Structures are given as C-alpha cells and as structure tokens.
Amino acid sequence: MPETLSDALAEVRALLLRPDLTRAVAAGRRKGQTPSVVRAELRPVSLKGGPKLQIVTNDGARPFTRNVAFGDEAADAVDALLAEPFGNWHVESPGGTVQVRITKKGDAQVHRAVSEVSEAAAPASHDRAKEHLLAPDDPLFTEIGGGAAKRRQVDAFLRALAATLPDELPAHLRVVDLGCGNAYLTFAAYRYLASRGVALDVVGVDVREDQRVRNTALAERLGCADEVRFVAGTILDADVERADVVLALHACDTATDEALARAVEWEASWVLAAPCCHHDLAAQLRRQAVPSPFEGLGRHGILRERFADVLTDTVRASLLRLHGYRVEVVEFIDSAHTPRNLLIRARHTGTAPTAAVREEYTALTGGFHIEPALEKLLSRS
Ligand SMILES: C[S@@+](CC[C@H](N)C(=O)[O-])C[C@H]1O[C@@H](n2cnc3c(N)ncnc32)[C@H](O)[C@@H]1O
C-alpha cells in the first residue's frame, strides 16, 4: 500500500539515527529529478574517537567517505540525504529491513520484513505482522514438502533475492537454480518472481536423474510445467543456454564453483550463491605448509579448515570482481539456523577490473600457493 512520503521518510530517519543501524543505502532517482550523488551508504562504525555514523556517497566517479558524530551532526547529515530525491531507501537494522520506493506519483511504497533473529527473540505480543515472502502455509510447501527449517531458509534466501534485484524488473527473466535438489528454492523463486508480474523461464539443474523426474512431476501437479523445468546433469555441463539470475543454495563443495563459472559464462546479471562444504582449498592447504609468516594459520586443524573456508569465498568474490561483477558477501540467515549461512551475491556491471583487483588476486593465490577450483573452471574454455 502506498504511504505518505513524509511518514515513510520519518520512519527511515529514525532508523538511520539509531546506533544499532546495520546498514542503509539510498539510490535511484525520482521521476524528473536527479540527486546530487548517485548513491549513499550509511553504517555505524567504531573509531578511536568513539562511535560514528559513516556516510559514503558516490558521485558516479568515486566514493567520498565521511564519519559524523551521532547527535546533531548525524541528524543534519541524514536530513540532507533525506532531502535528496533518491528513488529508493533500503534500511537494515537488527529488527529487520525497511525498503521505501518512491513511485512516479511521489507516494512511498514501503516494504517491511522482520529479521529472522528478531523474530526468534521477539515477545509473543510483538505487534508487527510477521512478513514472509512466501507464507509457510503456502500450498506450494504442502505439495513439495520440506520442514519448518527449510521453509525459513528458503524464505531468507528469497529475501536476499528481493533485496538484490532492482525494483523495476525486466518483463522476462531466465532463472537457473543450480544443484536444486528437491527444488524448494526453485519453486519458491518461481512463485515469488511470478507474483512480481515477471514472465519466467525457470530451470532447476541437479546431477540426480531421480530428482529431475520427481521435480518435473511436481511442476506438472503445480500447473507450472511450462515455466519451470528440470535438467539432470552436472552444473558445469548441463544443457542450459543462458540465465539472467543464477541461484545456488548449498551446492556441495566445488559445485558452487561450477555454478559461479556458469554464471560468468552466461554473464548472468544477478548471482546468489550460498556455499556449502569447502574441501578444495582445505585439501591444498593440508598438503603443504602455509607460507611464512602465516604458518600459524595452518598449525591447528580446526583453524586451518576455517581459514580455508574464508579463503575459498574470498577467492570466489575476487574472481567474480575480476569478471566484471560487483560482489557482496553477507549472511542470509542467522548462524543458529545453519553455519552455512554465507551468501555471495553479485551483480554484473561489466566493469573491467582495475590493476589493484588483479594484483590482489595474484597476491592471494600466489602468497598461499593455491590453485582455486573456480580459477581452473574459468580458464577452461
Ligand atoms: C545440499 S543439496 C542442496 C539442494 C538444494 N539447493 C537445497 O538447498 O535444498 C546439494 C545438491 O546439489 C547436487 N549436486 C552436487 N554436485 C553437483 C554437480 N556438480 N552438478 C549438479 N548437481 C550437483 C546434489 O545432487 C544435491 O541435490
């Protein structure tokens, strides 16, 4: 429902000035108006001089960062940004996410999502309606099964998808879910995107033929077999022409690398991959001593494994940047739900990598003597 712009911006203002703000982004522009900067990002930071609100604005050429003290200084800076004719505000705080989109008529369309963590911690009397992108009692789940935990996970992934895609979607989208398994996410993504009025061509890929047969029968029962189909095969070689949106939820080990490699091959506009187990670099680090002066990282098995996890996803993000993607690595669900809660989300911009990005990658892989699976996959053609 549209709300008045002043009410919506007052809600945003209050959230921006709270020290527990997680992050906020203002971008886009209102009809016929142009803000003085193309984007502004705000987050609280802890500096030597105490807590500050960090504001990074970008004029389209370069970012400009300033840190302002909470209180009058932050209020003035926030008011100045709220006065800019941005088309969208996206505000994340521990309580959830508030998204405001200013319509052509100048109204505010407000979308509020309560965070999983705050939902769990919220008292029963919490007065804000629990908002799911797909209701847990959606008949879809009755048909495809899946416990409450899986429904929460899929809903959290959908929220990340919603936060990644632009407000104005193309009329038609090709979506691929790689390593789709039982296809909870495949069908949920289909349902969510269809509800946004997009014409869809959704493909689920899994190496298991029995999954293809089961999921195809499900698509027929759900009446969406014309738009949702399933392919049996490896992610790397599956017969899929291209995709605009690539999803991969817990594709095992290097199957996530296969998914990222295909996304790069297709120049997919949006990629959301939540990695699963990481064995590739862990095995490489086990086989050799970690180079000096970082030997300590390899001394204890558990630390080496965790370091290999971080190194793997760092390298993946870095390689995506090298291939023209803007990348973020975030948690898409709380770690109590699953320790595999990282999400690599990337948007294709086509920007050529800078020398610094290239050097960073070479220093990382050269420094640790590693040859990541994704690098090998990307250089295979
Ligand atoms: C942990 S399950 C996740 C399934 C689903 N994405 C979900 O979250 O419910 C991983 C799935 O990836 C599939 N898989 C693993 N490696 C694959 C590969 N190289 N190519 C295609 N599918 C693969 C497995 O068969 C399995 O169904």
Short mmCIF file of C-alpha atoms and ligand atoms in Angstrom, two decimals:
data_model
loop_
_atom_site.label_atom_id
_atom_site.label_comp_id
_atom_site.label_asym_id
_atom_site.label_seq_id
_atom_site.Cartn_x
_atom_site.Cartn_y
_atom_site.Cartn_z
CA MET A 1 0.00 0.00 0.00
CA PRO A 2 1.32 3.48 -0.78
CA GLU A 3 2.04 5.58 2.30
CA THR A 4 2.76 9.27 2.51
CA LEU A 5 6.34 10.07 1.64
CA SER A 6 6.86 12.18 4.75
CA ASP A 7 5.71 9.34 7.06
CA ALA A 8 7.94 6.83 5.29
CA LEU A 9 10.98 9.12 5.40
CA ALA A 10 10.34 9.88 9.08
CA GLU A 11 10.49 6.12 9.75
CA VAL A 12 13.72 5.87 7.73
CA ARG A 13 15.19 8.88 9.57
CA ALA A 14 14.53 7.32 12.97
CA LEU A 15 16.20 4.06 11.88
CA LEU A 16 19.22 5.83 10.35
CA LEU A 17 19.94 7.69 13.56
CA ARG A 18 19.82 4.60 15.77
CA PRO A 19 23.28 3.38 16.80
CA ASP A 20 22.16 -0.21 16.13
CA LEU A 21 21.57 0.53 12.44
CA THR A 22 23.14 -2.27 10.41
CA ARG A 23 23.38 -0.53 7.05
CA ALA A 24 21.34 1.66 4.77
CA VAL A 25 21.54 2.53 1.11
CA ALA A 26 19.88 5.31 -0.84
CA ALA A 27 19.95 5.12 -4.61
CA GLY A 28 17.96 5.69 -7.77
CA ARG A 29 16.10 8.86 -8.53
CA ARG A 30 12.57 10.17 -8.51
CA LYS A 31 10.77 10.93 -11.73
CA GLY A 32 12.17 14.07 -13.33
CA GLN A 33 14.70 14.74 -10.54
CA THR A 34 18.36 13.93 -10.02
CA PRO A 35 20.04 13.63 -6.63
CA SER A 36 23.43 15.28 -6.23
CA VAL A 37 25.01 11.85 -5.67
CA VAL A 38 24.08 8.55 -7.31
CA ARG A 39 24.26 6.51 -4.13
CA ALA A 40 24.72 6.93 -0.39
CA GLU A 41 25.54 4.19 2.07
CA LEU A 42 25.37 4.63 5.83
CA ARG A 43 26.58 2.40 8.65
CA PRO A 44 27.73 2.93 12.23
CA VAL A 45 31.48 2.50 12.79
CA SER A 46 33.64 2.35 15.90
CA LEU A 47 36.56 4.71 15.62
CA LYS A 48 39.22 5.82 18.08
CA GLY A 49 37.21 8.93 18.73
CA GLY A 50 34.10 6.89 19.57
CA PRO A 51 31.10 5.62 17.60
CA LYS A 52 30.37 7.49 14.38
CA LEU A 53 27.90 7.25 11.54
CA GLN A 54 29.86 6.56 8.38
CA ILE A 55 28.39 8.02 5.21
CA VAL A 56 29.81 7.01 1.86
CA THR A 57 28.43 8.93 -1.09
CA ASN A 58 29.30 8.27 -4.69
CA ASP A 59 29.01 10.90 -7.37
CA GLY A 60 29.29 8.32 -10.12
CA ALA A 61 33.03 8.72 -10.45
CA ARG A 62 34.37 7.98 -6.99
CA PRO A 63 33.25 7.35 -3.41
CA PHE A 64 33.54 10.01 -0.74
CA THR A 65 33.59 8.86 2.90
CA ARG A 66 32.92 10.91 5.99
CA ASN A 67 32.30 9.93 9.59
CA VAL A 68 29.95 12.10 11.59
CA ALA A 69 29.26 12.08 15.32
CA PHE A 70 25.89 10.77 16.46
CA GLY A 71 23.68 13.61 17.65
CA ASP A 72 23.20 16.90 15.84
CA GLU A 73 25.94 16.27 13.29
CA ALA A 74 24.48 12.94 12.19
CA ALA A 75 20.94 14.36 12.23
CA ASP A 76 21.97 17.22 9.92
CA ALA A 77 23.77 14.88 7.53
CA VAL A 78 20.84 12.44 7.49
CA ASP A 79 18.33 15.23 6.91
CA ALA A 80 20.39 16.49 3.97
CA LEU A 81 20.38 13.00 2.44
CA LEU A 82 16.65 12.54 3.05
CA ALA A 83 16.06 15.81 1.21
CA GLU A 84 17.78 14.40 -1.88
CA PRO A 85 15.34 12.99 -4.48
CA PHE A 86 16.53 9.38 -4.19
CA GLY A 87 14.17 6.82 -5.68
CA ASN A 88 14.81 4.13 -3.06
CA TRP A 89 15.88 3.72 0.53
CA HIS A 90 16.92 0.32 1.86
CA VAL A 91 17.50 0.20 5.62
CA GLU A 92 18.71 -2.87 7.51
CA SER A 93 18.66 -2.96 11.29
CA PRO A 94 18.58 -5.80 13.82
CA GLY A 95 14.78 -5.62 13.81
CA GLY A 96 14.56 -6.20 10.08
CA THR A 97 14.59 -4.43 6.76
CA VAL A 98 12.59 -1.45 5.58
CA GLN A 99 12.55 -0.65 1.89
CA VAL A 100 10.98 2.53 0.59
CA ARG A 101 10.42 3.07 -3.09
CA ILE A 102 9.12 6.40 -4.25
CA THR A 103 6.57 5.93 -7.00
CA LYS A 104 6.12 8.07 -10.11
CA LYS A 105 3.25 9.80 -8.32
CA GLY A 106 5.54 10.68 -5.41
CA ASP A 107 3.98 8.22 -2.94
CA ALA A 108 6.07 5.85 -0.89
CA GLN A 109 5.76 2.11 -1.31
CA VAL A 110 7.06 0.62 1.89
CA HIS A 111 8.09 -2.99 2.32
CA ARG A 112 8.93 -4.14 5.82
CA ALA A 113 10.48 -7.51 6.63
CA VAL A 114 11.13 -8.61 10.19
CA SER A 115 14.53 -10.27 10.60
CA GLU A 116 14.79 -13.95 11.45
CA VAL A 117 16.86 -13.14 14.54
CA SER A 118 14.44 -10.57 15.89
CA GLU A 119 11.52 -12.84 15.10
CA ALA A 120 13.07 -15.54 17.24
CA ALA A 121 13.79 -13.08 20.03
CA ALA A 122 10.58 -11.10 19.78
CA PRO A 123 7.98 -11.43 22.53
CA ALA A 124 4.65 -13.01 21.60
CA SER A 125 2.99 -9.61 21.80
CA HIS A 126 5.22 -8.22 19.06
CA ASP A 127 2.78 -6.06 17.17
CA ARG A 128 4.26 -6.11 13.72
CA ALA A 129 2.79 -8.77 11.47
CA LYS A 130 5.29 -11.47 10.56
CA GLU A 131 6.03 -10.94 6.92
CA HIS A 132 7.11 -13.83 4.74
CA LEU A 133 7.75 -13.53 1.07
CA LEU A 134 6.10 -16.92 0.81
CA ALA A 135 3.73 -17.86 3.62
CA PRO A 136 4.83 -21.02 5.46
CA ASP A 137 1.36 -22.44 4.81
CA ASP A 138 1.57 -21.71 1.08
CA PRO A 139 0.08 -24.72 -0.75
CA LEU A 140 3.38 -24.93 -2.60
CA PHE A 141 5.00 -26.31 0.53
CA THR A 142 2.17 -28.78 1.08
CA GLU A 143 2.91 -30.11 -2.37
CA ILE A 144 6.71 -30.17 -2.25
CA GLY A 145 7.14 -30.91 1.47
CA GLY A 146 10.03 -29.55 3.49
CA GLY A 147 10.09 -28.87 7.23
CA ALA A 148 9.77 -25.53 9.00
CA ALA A 149 13.55 -25.09 8.97
CA LYS A 150 13.73 -25.48 5.20
CA ARG A 151 10.85 -23.03 4.77
CA ARG A 152 12.68 -20.44 6.87
CA GLN A 153 15.87 -20.99 4.91
CA VAL A 154 14.13 -20.62 1.58
CA ASP A 155 12.26 -17.54 2.78
CA ALA A 156 15.54 -15.98 3.93
CA PHE A 157 17.09 -16.72 0.54
CA LEU A 158 14.09 -15.15 -1.18
CA ARG A 159 14.50 -12.02 0.92
CA ALA A 160 18.11 -11.82 -0.20
CA LEU A 161 16.93 -12.24 -3.77
CA ALA A 162 14.34 -9.49 -3.29
CA ALA A 163 16.98 -7.18 -1.83
CA THR A 164 19.36 -7.88 -4.73
CA LEU A 165 17.01 -7.41 -7.66
CA PRO A 166 16.03 -3.89 -8.73
CA ASP A 167 12.52 -2.56 -8.10
CA GLU A 168 11.83 -2.42 -11.80
CA LEU A 169 12.30 -5.93 -13.13
CA PRO A 170 12.68 -6.85 -16.78
CA ALA A 171 9.47 -8.18 -18.33
CA HIS A 172 11.05 -11.60 -18.75
CA LEU A 173 13.65 -13.39 -16.66
CA ARG A 174 15.55 -16.63 -17.11
CA VAL A 175 16.31 -18.07 -13.70
CA VAL A 176 18.51 -21.11 -13.05
CA ASP A 177 18.75 -22.93 -9.72
CA LEU A 178 21.98 -24.93 -9.80
CA GLY A 179 22.23 -28.01 -7.55
CA CYS A 180 18.48 -27.66 -6.97
CA GLY A 181 17.97 -30.95 -5.07
CA ASN A 182 14.30 -31.16 -4.06
CA ALA A 183 13.68 -27.80 -5.75
CA TYR A 184 12.24 -25.97 -2.73
CA LEU A 185 14.09 -22.85 -3.77
CA THR A 186 13.36 -23.35 -7.48
CA PHE A 187 9.60 -23.36 -6.93
CA ALA A 188 9.71 -20.68 -4.26
CA ALA A 189 11.73 -18.35 -6.52
CA TYR A 190 9.30 -19.05 -9.34
CA ARG A 191 6.34 -18.26 -7.11
CA TYR A 192 7.89 -15.07 -5.72
CA LEU A 193 9.02 -13.68 -9.09
CA ALA A 194 5.73 -14.59 -10.76
CA SER A 195 3.97 -12.61 -8.02
CA ARG A 196 6.01 -9.60 -9.19
CA GLY A 197 4.49 -9.90 -12.62
CA VAL A 198 7.55 -11.24 -14.43
CA ALA A 199 7.28 -13.74 -17.27
CA LEU A 200 9.58 -16.60 -16.29
CA ASP A 201 11.66 -19.38 -17.66
CA VAL A 202 12.98 -21.26 -14.62
CA VAL A 203 15.34 -24.22 -14.82
CA GLY A 204 16.46 -26.45 -11.96
CA VAL A 205 19.66 -28.41 -12.51
CA ASP A 206 20.77 -31.37 -10.45
CA VAL A 207 23.08 -34.24 -11.17
CA ARG A 208 20.44 -36.71 -9.97
CA GLU A 209 18.06 -38.04 -12.60
CA ASP A 210 15.58 -39.15 -9.88
CA GLN A 211 15.32 -35.51 -8.77
CA ARG A 212 14.60 -34.42 -12.33
CA VAL A 213 11.79 -36.96 -12.59
CA ARG A 214 10.31 -36.05 -9.20
CA ASN A 215 10.59 -32.30 -9.70
CA THR A 216 9.14 -32.43 -13.21
CA ALA A 217 6.11 -34.32 -11.88
CA LEU A 218 5.77 -31.68 -9.16
CA ALA A 219 5.84 -28.86 -11.71
CA GLU A 220 3.07 -30.60 -13.59
CA ARG A 221 0.99 -31.03 -10.42
CA LEU A 222 1.53 -27.37 -9.55
CA GLY A 223 0.47 -26.34 -13.04
CA CYS A 224 3.71 -24.52 -13.88
CA ALA A 225 5.49 -27.08 -16.07
CA ASP A 226 5.52 -24.64 -18.98
CA GLU A 227 7.63 -22.22 -16.98
CA VAL A 228 9.58 -24.46 -14.61
CA ARG A 229 11.58 -27.34 -15.99
CA PHE A 230 14.32 -29.59 -14.70
CA VAL A 231 17.51 -30.87 -16.23
CA ALA A 232 19.63 -33.78 -15.00
CA GLY A 233 23.36 -33.23 -15.36
CA THR A 234 26.34 -31.61 -13.78
CA ILE A 235 26.12 -27.89 -13.25
CA LEU A 236 29.15 -27.46 -15.46
CA ASP A 237 27.78 -29.30 -18.47
CA ALA A 238 24.00 -29.10 -18.10
CA ASP A 239 22.22 -28.09 -21.25
CA VAL A 240 21.17 -24.56 -20.30
CA GLU A 241 21.57 -21.79 -22.81
CA ARG A 242 21.96 -18.82 -20.50
CA ALA A 243 20.43 -17.20 -17.44
CA ASP A 244 19.74 -13.74 -16.08
CA VAL A 245 19.55 -14.90 -12.47
CA VAL A 246 21.71 -17.71 -11.10
CA LEU A 247 20.80 -19.27 -7.75
CA ALA A 248 22.80 -21.92 -5.91
CA LEU A 249 21.81 -22.87 -2.40
CA HIS A 250 24.30 -25.21 -0.72
CA ALA A 251 25.58 -26.79 -3.91
CA CYS A 252 28.21 -29.14 -2.49
CA ASP A 253 31.89 -28.16 -2.38
CA THR A 254 33.13 -27.23 -5.86
CA ALA A 255 29.60 -27.44 -7.30
CA THR A 256 29.36 -23.84 -6.04
CA ASP A 257 32.42 -23.05 -8.18
CA GLU A 258 30.72 -24.72 -11.13
CA ALA A 259 27.68 -22.52 -10.52
CA LEU A 260 29.79 -19.36 -10.41
CA ALA A 261 31.70 -20.41 -13.52
CA ARG A 262 28.43 -20.89 -15.44
CA ALA A 263 27.14 -17.56 -14.18
CA VAL A 264 30.26 -15.87 -15.55
CA GLU A 265 29.97 -17.79 -18.82
CA TRP A 266 26.36 -16.59 -19.21
CA GLU A 267 27.19 -13.10 -17.96
CA ALA A 268 24.22 -13.58 -15.65
CA SER A 269 23.01 -10.22 -14.35
CA TRP A 270 22.47 -11.42 -10.78
CA VAL A 271 24.10 -14.28 -8.90
CA LEU A 272 23.20 -15.53 -5.44
CA ALA A 273 25.25 -18.45 -4.19
CA ALA A 274 25.25 -19.76 -0.62
CA PRO A 275 28.25 -22.10 -0.49
CA CYS A 276 28.17 -25.43 1.30
CA CYS A 277 31.16 -27.50 2.44
CA HIS A 278 34.62 -26.36 1.30
CA HIS A 279 37.12 -29.14 0.60
CA ASP A 280 39.15 -27.91 -2.35
CA LEU A 281 41.43 -25.33 -0.71
CA ALA A 282 41.33 -27.13 2.65
CA ALA A 283 42.95 -30.12 0.92
CA GLN A 284 45.50 -27.89 -0.83
CA LEU A 285 46.44 -26.22 2.47
CA ARG A 286 46.77 -29.62 4.16
CA ARG A 287 49.20 -30.86 1.54
CA GLN A 288 51.70 -28.04 2.01
CA ALA A 289 52.98 -25.82 4.80
CA VAL A 290 51.30 -22.44 4.94
CA PRO A 291 53.98 -20.00 3.74
CA SER A 292 55.88 -17.76 6.15
CA PRO A 293 54.95 -15.60 8.01
CA PHE A 294 51.45 -17.14 8.18
CA GLU A 295 52.43 -20.65 9.36
CA GLY A 296 50.16 -20.27 12.38
CA LEU A 297 47.11 -20.37 10.11
CA GLY A 298 47.90 -23.97 9.25
CA ARG A 299 49.07 -25.22 12.62
CA HIS A 300 45.74 -26.26 14.12
CA GLY A 301 43.35 -28.38 12.08
CA ILE A 302 40.18 -26.51 13.00
CA LEU A 303 41.72 -23.11 12.32
CA ARG A 304 43.15 -24.35 9.02
CA GLU A 305 39.71 -25.61 7.96
CA ARG A 306 38.01 -22.35 8.90
CA PHE A 307 40.72 -20.33 7.24
CA ALA A 308 40.30 -22.44 4.10
CA ASP A 309 36.55 -21.64 4.16
CA VAL A 310 37.23 -17.91 4.35
CA LEU A 311 39.99 -18.11 1.76
CA THR A 312 37.71 -20.05 -0.63
CA ASP A 313 34.92 -17.48 -0.50
CA THR A 314 37.38 -14.58 -0.65
CA VAL A 315 38.88 -16.04 -3.79
CA ARG A 316 35.42 -16.61 -5.29
CA ALA A 317 34.42 -13.00 -4.62
CA SER A 318 37.72 -11.80 -6.03
CA LEU A 319 37.34 -13.85 -9.23
CA LEU A 320 33.83 -12.53 -9.75
CA ARG A 321 35.17 -8.99 -9.41
CA LEU A 322 37.81 -9.86 -12.00
CA HIS A 323 34.99 -10.88 -14.34
CA GLY A 324 33.01 -7.67 -14.14
CA TYR A 325 30.82 -8.31 -11.11
CA ARG A 326 30.12 -6.10 -8.16
CA VAL A 327 30.18 -8.50 -5.20
CA GLU A 328 28.92 -8.58 -1.62
CA VAL A 329 29.36 -11.38 0.88
CA VAL A 330 26.67 -11.32 3.56
CA GLU A 331 24.86 -13.62 5.99
CA PHE A 332 21.48 -14.52 4.57
CA ILE A 333 20.18 -16.24 7.70
CA ASP A 334 21.32 -16.42 11.32
CA SER A 335 24.14 -18.83 12.10
CA ALA A 336 21.97 -20.65 14.67
CA HIS A 337 19.88 -21.86 11.76
CA THR A 338 22.81 -23.12 9.72
CA PRO A 339 26.54 -22.48 9.96
CA ARG A 340 26.49 -22.43 6.14
CA ASN A 341 24.85 -19.03 6.19
CA LEU A 342 27.11 -17.00 3.90
CA LEU A 343 25.77 -15.66 0.69
CA ILE A 344 27.85 -14.44 -2.21
CA ARG A 345 25.68 -12.04 -4.12
CA ALA A 346 26.89 -10.39 -7.25
CA ARG A 347 25.62 -8.10 -9.96
CA HIS A 348 27.14 -7.98 -13.39
CA THR A 349 28.30 -4.49 -14.24
CA GLY A 350 30.77 -5.39 -16.96
CA THR A 351 33.33 -3.06 -15.40
CA ALA A 352 36.86 -4.05 -16.36
CA PRO A 353 38.90 -4.98 -13.29
CA THR A 354 41.46 -2.48 -12.10
CA ALA A 355 45.12 -3.39 -11.75
CA ALA A 356 44.60 -3.36 -7.97
CA VAL A 357 41.90 -6.05 -8.21
CA ARG A 358 44.15 -8.19 -10.39
CA GLU A 359 47.13 -7.71 -8.09
CA GLU A 360 45.06 -8.56 -5.03
CA TYR A 361 44.01 -11.85 -6.57
CA THR A 362 47.52 -12.77 -7.70
CA ALA A 363 48.98 -11.89 -4.31
CA LEU A 364 46.38 -14.01 -2.54
CA THR A 365 46.73 -17.13 -4.64
CA GLY A 366 50.48 -16.73 -5.15
CA GLY A 367 51.06 -15.99 -1.48
CA PHE A 368 49.31 -19.14 -0.32
CA HIS A 369 50.38 -21.31 -3.29
CA ILE A 370 46.82 -22.24 -4.08
CA GLU A 371 45.06 -23.02 -7.32
CA PRO A 372 41.34 -22.48 -6.67
CA ALA A 373 38.79 -24.67 -8.45
CA LEU A 374 36.93 -21.62 -9.77
CA GLU A 375 40.06 -20.22 -11.40
CA LYS A 376 40.62 -23.53 -13.20
CA LEU A 377 36.98 -23.66 -14.31
CA LEU A 378 37.05 -20.10 -15.60
CA SER A 379 40.14 -20.71 -17.67
CA ARG A 380 38.93 -23.96 -19.22
CA SER A 381 37.37 -22.50 -22.38
C1 LIG B 1 22.92 -29.98 -0.24
S1 LIG B 1 21.92 -30.25 -1.64
C2 LIG B 1 21.10 -28.71 -1.77
C3 LIG B 1 19.84 -28.81 -2.57
C4 LIG B 1 19.02 -27.54 -2.69
N1 LIG B 1 19.73 -26.48 -3.36
C5 LIG B 1 18.54 -27.08 -1.35
O1 LIG B 1 19.10 -26.17 -0.77
O2 LIG B 1 17.62 -27.69 -0.83
C6 LIG B 1 23.08 -30.20 -2.95
C7 LIG B 1 22.51 -30.70 -4.28
O3 LIG B 1 23.48 -30.44 -5.29
C8 LIG B 1 23.54 -31.56 -6.17
N2 LIG B 1 24.87 -31.54 -6.78
C9 LIG B 1 26.07 -31.68 -6.15
N3 LIG B 1 27.08 -31.54 -7.02
C10 LIG B 1 26.50 -31.28 -8.24
C11 LIG B 1 27.02 -31.01 -9.53
N4 LIG B 1 28.35 -30.96 -9.75
N5 LIG B 1 26.16 -30.79 -10.53
C12 LIG B 1 24.82 -30.84 -10.31
N6 LIG B 1 24.27 -31.07 -9.09
C13 LIG B 1 25.10 -31.29 -8.07
C14 LIG B 1 23.27 -32.75 -5.29
O4 LIG B 1 22.76 -33.85 -6.03
C15 LIG B 1 22.24 -32.18 -4.32
O5 LIG B 1 20.93 -32.41 -4.75
#
